[in-house]
Short mmCIF file of C-alpha atoms and ligand atoms in Angstrom, two decimals:
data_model
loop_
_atom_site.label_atom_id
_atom_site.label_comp_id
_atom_site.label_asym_id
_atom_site.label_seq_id
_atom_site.Cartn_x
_atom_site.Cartn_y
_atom_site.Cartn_z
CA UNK A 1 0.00 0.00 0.00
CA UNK A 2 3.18 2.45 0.83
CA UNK A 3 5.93 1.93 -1.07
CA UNK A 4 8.74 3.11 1.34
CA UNK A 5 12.34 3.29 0.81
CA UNK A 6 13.94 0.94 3.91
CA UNK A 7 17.26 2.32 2.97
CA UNK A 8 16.30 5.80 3.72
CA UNK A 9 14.51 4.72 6.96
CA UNK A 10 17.38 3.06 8.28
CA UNK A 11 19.61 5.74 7.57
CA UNK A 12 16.91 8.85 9.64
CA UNK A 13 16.95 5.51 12.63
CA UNK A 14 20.89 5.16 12.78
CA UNK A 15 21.05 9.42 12.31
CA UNK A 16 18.50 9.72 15.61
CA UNK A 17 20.59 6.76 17.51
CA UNK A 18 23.78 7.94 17.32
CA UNK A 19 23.10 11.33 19.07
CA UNK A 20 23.59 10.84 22.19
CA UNK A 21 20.11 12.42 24.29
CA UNK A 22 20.02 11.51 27.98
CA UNK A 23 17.02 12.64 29.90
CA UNK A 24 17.42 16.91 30.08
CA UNK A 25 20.21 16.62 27.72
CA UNK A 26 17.45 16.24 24.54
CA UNK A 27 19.10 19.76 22.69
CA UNK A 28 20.80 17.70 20.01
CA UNK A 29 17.83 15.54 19.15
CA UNK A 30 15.56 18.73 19.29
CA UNK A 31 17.59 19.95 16.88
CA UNK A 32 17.24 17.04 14.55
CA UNK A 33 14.04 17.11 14.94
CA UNK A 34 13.10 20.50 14.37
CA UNK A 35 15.03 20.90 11.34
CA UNK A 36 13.65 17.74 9.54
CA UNK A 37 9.59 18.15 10.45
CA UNK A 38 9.74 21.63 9.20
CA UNK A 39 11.32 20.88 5.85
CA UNK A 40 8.27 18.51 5.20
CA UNK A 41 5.78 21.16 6.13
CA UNK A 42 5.54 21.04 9.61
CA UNK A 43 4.89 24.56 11.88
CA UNK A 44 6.91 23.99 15.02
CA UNK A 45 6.36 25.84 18.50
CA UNK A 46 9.07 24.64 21.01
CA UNK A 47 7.75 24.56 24.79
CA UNK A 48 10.81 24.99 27.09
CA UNK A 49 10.20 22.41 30.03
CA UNK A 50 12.91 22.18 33.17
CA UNK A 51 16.25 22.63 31.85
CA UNK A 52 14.69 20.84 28.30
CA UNK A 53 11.83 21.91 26.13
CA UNK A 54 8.68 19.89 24.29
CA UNK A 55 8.03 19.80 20.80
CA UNK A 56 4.70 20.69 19.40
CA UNK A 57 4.51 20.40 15.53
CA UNK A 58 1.34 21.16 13.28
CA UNK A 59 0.31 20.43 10.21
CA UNK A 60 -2.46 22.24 8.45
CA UNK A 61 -4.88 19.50 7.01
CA UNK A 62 -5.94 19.52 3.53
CA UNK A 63 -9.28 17.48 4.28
CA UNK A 64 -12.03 18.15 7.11
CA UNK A 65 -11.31 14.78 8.69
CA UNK A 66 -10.74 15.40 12.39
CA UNK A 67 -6.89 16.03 13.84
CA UNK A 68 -5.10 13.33 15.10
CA UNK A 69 -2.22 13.28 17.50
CA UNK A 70 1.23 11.34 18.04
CA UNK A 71 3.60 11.47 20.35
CA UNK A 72 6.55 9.78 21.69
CA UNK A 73 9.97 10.70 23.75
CA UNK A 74 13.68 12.35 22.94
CA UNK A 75 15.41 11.17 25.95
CA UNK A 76 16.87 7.44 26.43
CA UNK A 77 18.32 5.54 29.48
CA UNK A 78 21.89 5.37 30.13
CA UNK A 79 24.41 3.83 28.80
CA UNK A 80 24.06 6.58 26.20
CA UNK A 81 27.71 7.86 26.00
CA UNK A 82 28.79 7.16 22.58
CA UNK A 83 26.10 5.14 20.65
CA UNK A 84 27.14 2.88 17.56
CA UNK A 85 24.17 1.60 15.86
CA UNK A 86 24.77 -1.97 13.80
CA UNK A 87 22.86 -2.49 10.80
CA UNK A 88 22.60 -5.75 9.73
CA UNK A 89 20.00 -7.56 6.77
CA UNK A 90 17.46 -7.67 9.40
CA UNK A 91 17.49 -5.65 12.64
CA UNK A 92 19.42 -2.63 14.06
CA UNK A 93 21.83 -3.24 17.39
CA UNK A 94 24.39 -0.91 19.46
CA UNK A 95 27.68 -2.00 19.69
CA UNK A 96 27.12 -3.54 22.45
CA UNK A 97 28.24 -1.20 24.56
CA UNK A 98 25.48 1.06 24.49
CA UNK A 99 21.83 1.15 24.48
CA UNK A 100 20.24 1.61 20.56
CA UNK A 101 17.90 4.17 21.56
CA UNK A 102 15.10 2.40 19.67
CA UNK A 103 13.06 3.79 22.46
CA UNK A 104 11.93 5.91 21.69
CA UNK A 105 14.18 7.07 18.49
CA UNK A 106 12.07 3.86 16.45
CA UNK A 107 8.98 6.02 16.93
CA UNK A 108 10.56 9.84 16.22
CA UNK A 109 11.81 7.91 12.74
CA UNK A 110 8.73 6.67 12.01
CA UNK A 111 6.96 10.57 12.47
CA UNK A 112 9.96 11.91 10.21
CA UNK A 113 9.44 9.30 7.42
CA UNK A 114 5.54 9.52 7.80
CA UNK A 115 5.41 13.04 7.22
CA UNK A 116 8.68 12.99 4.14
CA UNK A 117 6.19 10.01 2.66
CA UNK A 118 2.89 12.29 2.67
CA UNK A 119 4.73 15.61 1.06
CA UNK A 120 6.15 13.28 -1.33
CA UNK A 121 3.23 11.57 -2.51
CA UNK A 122 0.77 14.17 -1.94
CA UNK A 123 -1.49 12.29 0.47
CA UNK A 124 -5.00 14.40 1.96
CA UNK A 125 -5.36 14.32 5.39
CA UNK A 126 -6.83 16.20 8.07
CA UNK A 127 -4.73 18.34 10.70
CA UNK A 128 -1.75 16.18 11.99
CA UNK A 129 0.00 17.53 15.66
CA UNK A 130 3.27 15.99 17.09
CA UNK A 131 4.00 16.64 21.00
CA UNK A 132 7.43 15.16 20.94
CA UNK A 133 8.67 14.95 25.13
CA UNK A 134 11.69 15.46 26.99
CA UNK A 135 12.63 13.39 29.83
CA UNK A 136 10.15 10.87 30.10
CA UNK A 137 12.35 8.46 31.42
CA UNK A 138 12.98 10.28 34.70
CA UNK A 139 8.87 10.02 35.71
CA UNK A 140 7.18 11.21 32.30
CA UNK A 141 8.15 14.95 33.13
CA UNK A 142 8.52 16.70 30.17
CA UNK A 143 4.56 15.48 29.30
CA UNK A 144 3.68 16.22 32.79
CA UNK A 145 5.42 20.11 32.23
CA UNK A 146 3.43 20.03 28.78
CA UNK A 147 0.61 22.16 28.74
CA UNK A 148 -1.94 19.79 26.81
CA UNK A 149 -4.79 22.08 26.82
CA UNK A 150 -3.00 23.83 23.49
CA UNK A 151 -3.85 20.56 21.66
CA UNK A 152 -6.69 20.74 18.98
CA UNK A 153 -6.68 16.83 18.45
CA UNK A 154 -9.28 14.52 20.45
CA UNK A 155 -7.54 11.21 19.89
CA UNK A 156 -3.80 10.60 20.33
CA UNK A 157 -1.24 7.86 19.70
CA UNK A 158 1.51 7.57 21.64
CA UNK A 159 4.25 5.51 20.09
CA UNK A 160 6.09 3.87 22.97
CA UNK A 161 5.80 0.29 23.88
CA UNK A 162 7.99 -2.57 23.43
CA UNK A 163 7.39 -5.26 21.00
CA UNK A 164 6.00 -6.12 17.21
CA UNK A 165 3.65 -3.61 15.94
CA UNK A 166 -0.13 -4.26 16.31
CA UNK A 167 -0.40 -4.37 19.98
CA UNK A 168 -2.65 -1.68 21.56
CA UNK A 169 -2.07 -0.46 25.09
CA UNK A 170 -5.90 0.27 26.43
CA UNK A 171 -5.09 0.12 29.97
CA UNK A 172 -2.55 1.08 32.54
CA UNK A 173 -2.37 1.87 36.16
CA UNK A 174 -2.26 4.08 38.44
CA UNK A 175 0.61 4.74 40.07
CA UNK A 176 1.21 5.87 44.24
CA UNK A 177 4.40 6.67 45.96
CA UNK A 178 4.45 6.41 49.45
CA UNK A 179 7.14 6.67 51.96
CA UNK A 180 6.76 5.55 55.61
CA UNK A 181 8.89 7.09 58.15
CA UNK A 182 8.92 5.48 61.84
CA UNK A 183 10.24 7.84 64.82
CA UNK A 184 11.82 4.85 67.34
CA UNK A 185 13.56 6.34 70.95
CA UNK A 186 17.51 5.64 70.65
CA UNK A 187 18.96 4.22 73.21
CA UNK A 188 22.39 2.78 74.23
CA UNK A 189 21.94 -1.23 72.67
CA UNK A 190 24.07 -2.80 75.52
CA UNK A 191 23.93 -0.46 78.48
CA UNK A 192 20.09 0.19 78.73
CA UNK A 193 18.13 -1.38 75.59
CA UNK A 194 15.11 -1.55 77.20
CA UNK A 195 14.96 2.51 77.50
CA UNK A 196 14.73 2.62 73.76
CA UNK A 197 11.95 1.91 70.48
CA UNK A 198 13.97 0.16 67.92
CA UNK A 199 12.13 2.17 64.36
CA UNK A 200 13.85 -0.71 61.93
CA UNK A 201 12.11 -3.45 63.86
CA UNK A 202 9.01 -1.48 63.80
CA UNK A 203 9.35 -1.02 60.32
CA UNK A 204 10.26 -4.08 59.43
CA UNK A 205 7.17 -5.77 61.50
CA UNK A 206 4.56 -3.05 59.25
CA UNK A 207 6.86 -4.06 55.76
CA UNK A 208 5.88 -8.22 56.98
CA UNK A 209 2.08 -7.69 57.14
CA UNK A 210 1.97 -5.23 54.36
CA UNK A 211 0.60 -6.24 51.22
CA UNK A 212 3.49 -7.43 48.93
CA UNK A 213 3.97 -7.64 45.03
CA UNK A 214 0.78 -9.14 42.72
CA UNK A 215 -2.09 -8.43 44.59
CA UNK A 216 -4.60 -9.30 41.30
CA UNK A 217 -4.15 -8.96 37.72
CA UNK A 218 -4.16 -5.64 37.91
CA UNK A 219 -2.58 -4.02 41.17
CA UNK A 220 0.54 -4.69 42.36
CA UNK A 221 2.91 -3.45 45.34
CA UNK A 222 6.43 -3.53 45.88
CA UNK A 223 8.85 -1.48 48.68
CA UNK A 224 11.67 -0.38 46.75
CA UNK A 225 13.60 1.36 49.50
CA UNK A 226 14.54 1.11 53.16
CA UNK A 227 16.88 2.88 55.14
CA UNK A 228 17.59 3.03 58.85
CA UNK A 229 19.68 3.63 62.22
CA UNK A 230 23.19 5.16 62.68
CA UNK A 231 25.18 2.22 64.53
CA UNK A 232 24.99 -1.34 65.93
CA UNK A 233 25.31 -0.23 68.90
CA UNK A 234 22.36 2.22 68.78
CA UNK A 235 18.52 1.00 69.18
CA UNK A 236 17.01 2.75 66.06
CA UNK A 237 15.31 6.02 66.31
CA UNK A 238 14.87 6.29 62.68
CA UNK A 239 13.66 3.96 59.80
CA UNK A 240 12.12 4.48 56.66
CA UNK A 241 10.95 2.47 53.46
CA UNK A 242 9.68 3.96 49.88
CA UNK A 243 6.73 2.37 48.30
CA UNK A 244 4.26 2.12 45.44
CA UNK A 245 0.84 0.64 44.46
CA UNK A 246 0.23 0.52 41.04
CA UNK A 247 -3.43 -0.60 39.74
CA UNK A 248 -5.67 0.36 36.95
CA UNK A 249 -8.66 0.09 38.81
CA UNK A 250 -8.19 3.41 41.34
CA UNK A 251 -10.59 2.10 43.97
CA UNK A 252 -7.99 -1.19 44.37
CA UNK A 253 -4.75 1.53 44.79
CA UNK A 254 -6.39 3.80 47.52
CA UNK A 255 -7.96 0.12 49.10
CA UNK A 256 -4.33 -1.12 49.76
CA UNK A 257 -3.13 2.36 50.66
CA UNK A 258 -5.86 2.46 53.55
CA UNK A 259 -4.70 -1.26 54.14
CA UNK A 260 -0.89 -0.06 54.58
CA UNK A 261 -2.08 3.29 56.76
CA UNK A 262 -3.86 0.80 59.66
CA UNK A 263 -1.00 -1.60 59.34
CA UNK A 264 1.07 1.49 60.09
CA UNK A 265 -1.18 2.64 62.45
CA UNK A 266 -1.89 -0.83 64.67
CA UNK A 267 1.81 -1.76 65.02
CA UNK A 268 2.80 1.82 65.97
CA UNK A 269 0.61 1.77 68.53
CA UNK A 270 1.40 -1.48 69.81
CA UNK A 271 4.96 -0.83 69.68
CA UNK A 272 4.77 2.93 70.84
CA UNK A 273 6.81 4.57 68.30
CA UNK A 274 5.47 7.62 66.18
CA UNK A 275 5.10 7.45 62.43
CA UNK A 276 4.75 9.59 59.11
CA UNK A 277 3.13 8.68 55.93
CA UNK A 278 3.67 10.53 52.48
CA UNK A 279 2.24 10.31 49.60
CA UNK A 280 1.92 11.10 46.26
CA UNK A 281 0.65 9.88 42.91
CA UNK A 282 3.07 9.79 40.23
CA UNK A 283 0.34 9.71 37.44
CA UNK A 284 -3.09 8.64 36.64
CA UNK A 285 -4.15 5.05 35.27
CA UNK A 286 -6.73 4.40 32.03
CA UNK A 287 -8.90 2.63 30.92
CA UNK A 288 -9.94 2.62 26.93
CA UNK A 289 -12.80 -0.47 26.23
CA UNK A 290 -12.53 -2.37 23.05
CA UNK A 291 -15.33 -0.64 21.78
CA UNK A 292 -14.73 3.12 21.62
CA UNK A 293 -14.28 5.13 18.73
CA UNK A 294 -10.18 5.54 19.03
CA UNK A 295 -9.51 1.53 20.01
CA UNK A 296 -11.90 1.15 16.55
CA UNK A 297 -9.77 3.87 14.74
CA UNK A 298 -6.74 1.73 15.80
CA UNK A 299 -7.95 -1.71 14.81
CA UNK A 300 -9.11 -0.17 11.34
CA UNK A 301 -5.90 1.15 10.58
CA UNK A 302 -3.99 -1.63 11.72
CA UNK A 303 -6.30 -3.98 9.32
CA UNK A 304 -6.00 -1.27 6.47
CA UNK A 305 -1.78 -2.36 6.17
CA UNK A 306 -2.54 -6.35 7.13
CA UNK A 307 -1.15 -5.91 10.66
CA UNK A 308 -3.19 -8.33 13.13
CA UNK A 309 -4.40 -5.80 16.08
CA UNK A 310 -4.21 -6.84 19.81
CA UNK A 311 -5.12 -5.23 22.66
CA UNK A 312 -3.09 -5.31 25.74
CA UNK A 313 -3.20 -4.07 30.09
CA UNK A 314 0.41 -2.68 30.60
CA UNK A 315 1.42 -2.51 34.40
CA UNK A 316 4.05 0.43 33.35
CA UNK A 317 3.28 4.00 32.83
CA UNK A 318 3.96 6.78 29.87
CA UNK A 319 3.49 9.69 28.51
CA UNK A 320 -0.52 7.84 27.78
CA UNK A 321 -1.23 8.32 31.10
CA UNK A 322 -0.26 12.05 31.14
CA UNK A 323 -2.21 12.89 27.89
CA UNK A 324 -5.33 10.87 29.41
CA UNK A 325 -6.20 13.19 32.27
CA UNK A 326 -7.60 15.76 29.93
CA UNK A 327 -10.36 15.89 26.81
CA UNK A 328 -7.80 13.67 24.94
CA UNK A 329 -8.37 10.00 24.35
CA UNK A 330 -4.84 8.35 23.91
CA UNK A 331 -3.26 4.99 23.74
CA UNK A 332 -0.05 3.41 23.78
CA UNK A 333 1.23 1.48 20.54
CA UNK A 334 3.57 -0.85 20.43
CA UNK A 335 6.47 0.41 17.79
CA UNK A 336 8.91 -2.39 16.79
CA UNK A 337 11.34 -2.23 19.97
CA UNK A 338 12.93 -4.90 21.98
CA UNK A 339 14.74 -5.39 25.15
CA UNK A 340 14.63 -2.24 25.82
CA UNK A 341 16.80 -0.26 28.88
CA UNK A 342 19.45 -2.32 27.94
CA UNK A 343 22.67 -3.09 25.95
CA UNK A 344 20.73 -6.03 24.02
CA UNK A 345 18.26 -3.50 22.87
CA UNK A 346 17.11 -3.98 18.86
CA UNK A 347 14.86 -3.18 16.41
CA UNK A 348 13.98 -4.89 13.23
CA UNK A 349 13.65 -2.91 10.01
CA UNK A 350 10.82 -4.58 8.93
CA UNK A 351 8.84 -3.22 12.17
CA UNK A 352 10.63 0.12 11.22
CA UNK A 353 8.48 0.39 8.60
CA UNK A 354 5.27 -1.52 9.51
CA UNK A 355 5.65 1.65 12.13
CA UNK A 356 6.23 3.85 9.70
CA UNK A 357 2.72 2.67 7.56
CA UNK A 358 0.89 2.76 10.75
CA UNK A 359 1.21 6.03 11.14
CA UNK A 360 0.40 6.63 7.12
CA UNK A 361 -2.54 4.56 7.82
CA UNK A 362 -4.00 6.06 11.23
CA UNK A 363 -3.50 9.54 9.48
CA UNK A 364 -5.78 8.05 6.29
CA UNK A 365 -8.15 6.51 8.55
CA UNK A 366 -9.27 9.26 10.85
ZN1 LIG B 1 10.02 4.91 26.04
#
């Protein structure tokens, strides 16, 4: 259906990998991007965010169909020193010494080509936008600094999950950081131990009754963190653990949070030491059925290039779950990557350009 050069794609792919774009450190890959989405057409505002800016790129539509949104990410994990991409017949590696970058460079190469493809070949469509986000790897906060009110689109595709394309992410948590700090009484440990409240073995009695790890299919806890007293020979004033509860159903996430607060709660009391609980939600969950209009658009798009569509719960977040709290209805595609956040990570140029016609396709399908 689209005729597109690989040889071309593979060269924008290995151009995006090799320049090096920790999270804040995006400049270089701004750059790149900038200068090749407005030679195809595209108006570009920059948004500085942090010590990094957001992307926002329009293009005018020459149909009415409604606008449609993409987005995806600059920055990569670490290592991301000096990146060597490896082409071979089938797939694209680093060195080996490096991560590729295929997340989330696979789906900025995929927007670039898109776009080159429809100026070339003088495809209608309706009114395209790009939000293209700095460091979403450090806790999606260059979409969480974007402003997404200045969007015009209602539906959005966020290009950003691991694995061969045609796998639709309609669901994924929400996410809750806590941290519980215990306030023990120090004491000398072999002098006069029963004058003090040892905090670590308080802790430690809450973190053994807590919840722990898969709680259903779709919530999960885990404590990440602990930390704790200044000497052996010290009882423990102070201990402290970080935590989250991820779930896509919110009513299961604030069930095990009130859970963990009387666990908290009952053994302080017992034990008689004083306690603090924080907490803060890191982002919002969603939930897209099968049946509404953008998980249709998807499917008929997918169908449109002979790609077999299949929809998927993810128990990570992304930039989705940012873009979801407003008017916009967005979900996560999968776009060709594998092992990702790590040395092993590749991407196979025929996914490159299944991507690539995705896009072509949800722009023509709209
Ligand atoms: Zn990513």
């Amino acid at each position: 259906m689209y005729t597109l050069s690989t040889e071309k794609l593979t060269k924008t792919f290995v151009e995006l990998a090799q320049i090096p774009s920790p999270s804040w450190k995006e400049e270089k890959v701004l750059k790149y991007m900038i200068k090749r989405l407005k030679k195809n057409g595209g108006d570009i505002t920059v948004y500085p965010c942090g010590i990094s800016s957001n992307l926002l790129v329009r293009y005018e539509g020459t149909t009415n169909q409604p606008s449609i949104l993409f987005s995806a990410h600059m920055d990569t994990v670490g290592p991301c020193d000096k990146i060597t991409p490896v082409v071979t017949k089938t797939k694209i590696t680093s060195d080996g010494n490096s991560v590729l970058g295929a997340d989330d460079k696979s789906a900025l190469t995929m927007f670039i080509e898109a776009m080159d493809y429809i100026k070339e070949n003088r495809i209608k469509h309706g009114p395209i936008e790009f939000v293209i986000t700095c460091a979403e790897e450090l806790g999606l906060k260059g979409m969480k600094g974007f402003d997404t009110s200045v969007v015009n689109s209602k539906y959005a595709f966020v290009f950003d999950s691991g694995g061969d394309i045609g796998k639709i992410v309609h669901k994924a948590p929400f996410h809750l950081d806590m941290k519980i700090s215990i306030k023990g009484i120090a004491s000398h440990a072999g002098i006069a131990p029963e004058m003090g409240i040892n905090a670590i073995r308080v802790l430690s009695k809450i973190i053994a009754e807590m919840p722990n790890g898969r709680i259903d299919e779709e919530t999960t806890t885990n404590v990440g963190i602990i930390e704790g007293g200044r000497a052996a020979n010290i009882v423990a004033e102070d201990a402290s653990c970080l935590l989250e509860v991820r779930s896509i159903d919110k009513s299961k996430m604030i069930k095990i949070e009130k859970q963990i607060n009387d666990i908290v709660k009952k053994i302080c009391s017992q034990e008689g030491a004083r306690f603090r609980i924080e907490k803060s939600l890191e982002y919002c969950g969603f939930s897209i059925p099968e049946s509404a209009q953008i998980s249709k658009l998807a499917v008929k798009a997918m169908e449109r290039i002979g790609v077999k569509p299949s929809f998927v719960a993810l128990g990570g977040g992304s930039d989705t779950n940012i873009l979801n709290r407003g008017k916009i209805k967005a979900m996560n595609l999968s776009c060709g990557m594998e092992k990702i956040h790590s040395t092993g990570e590749y991407i196979k140029i025929s996914e490159l350009k299944k991507g690539t016609e995705l896009v072509l396709s949800l722009i023509e399908s709209v």
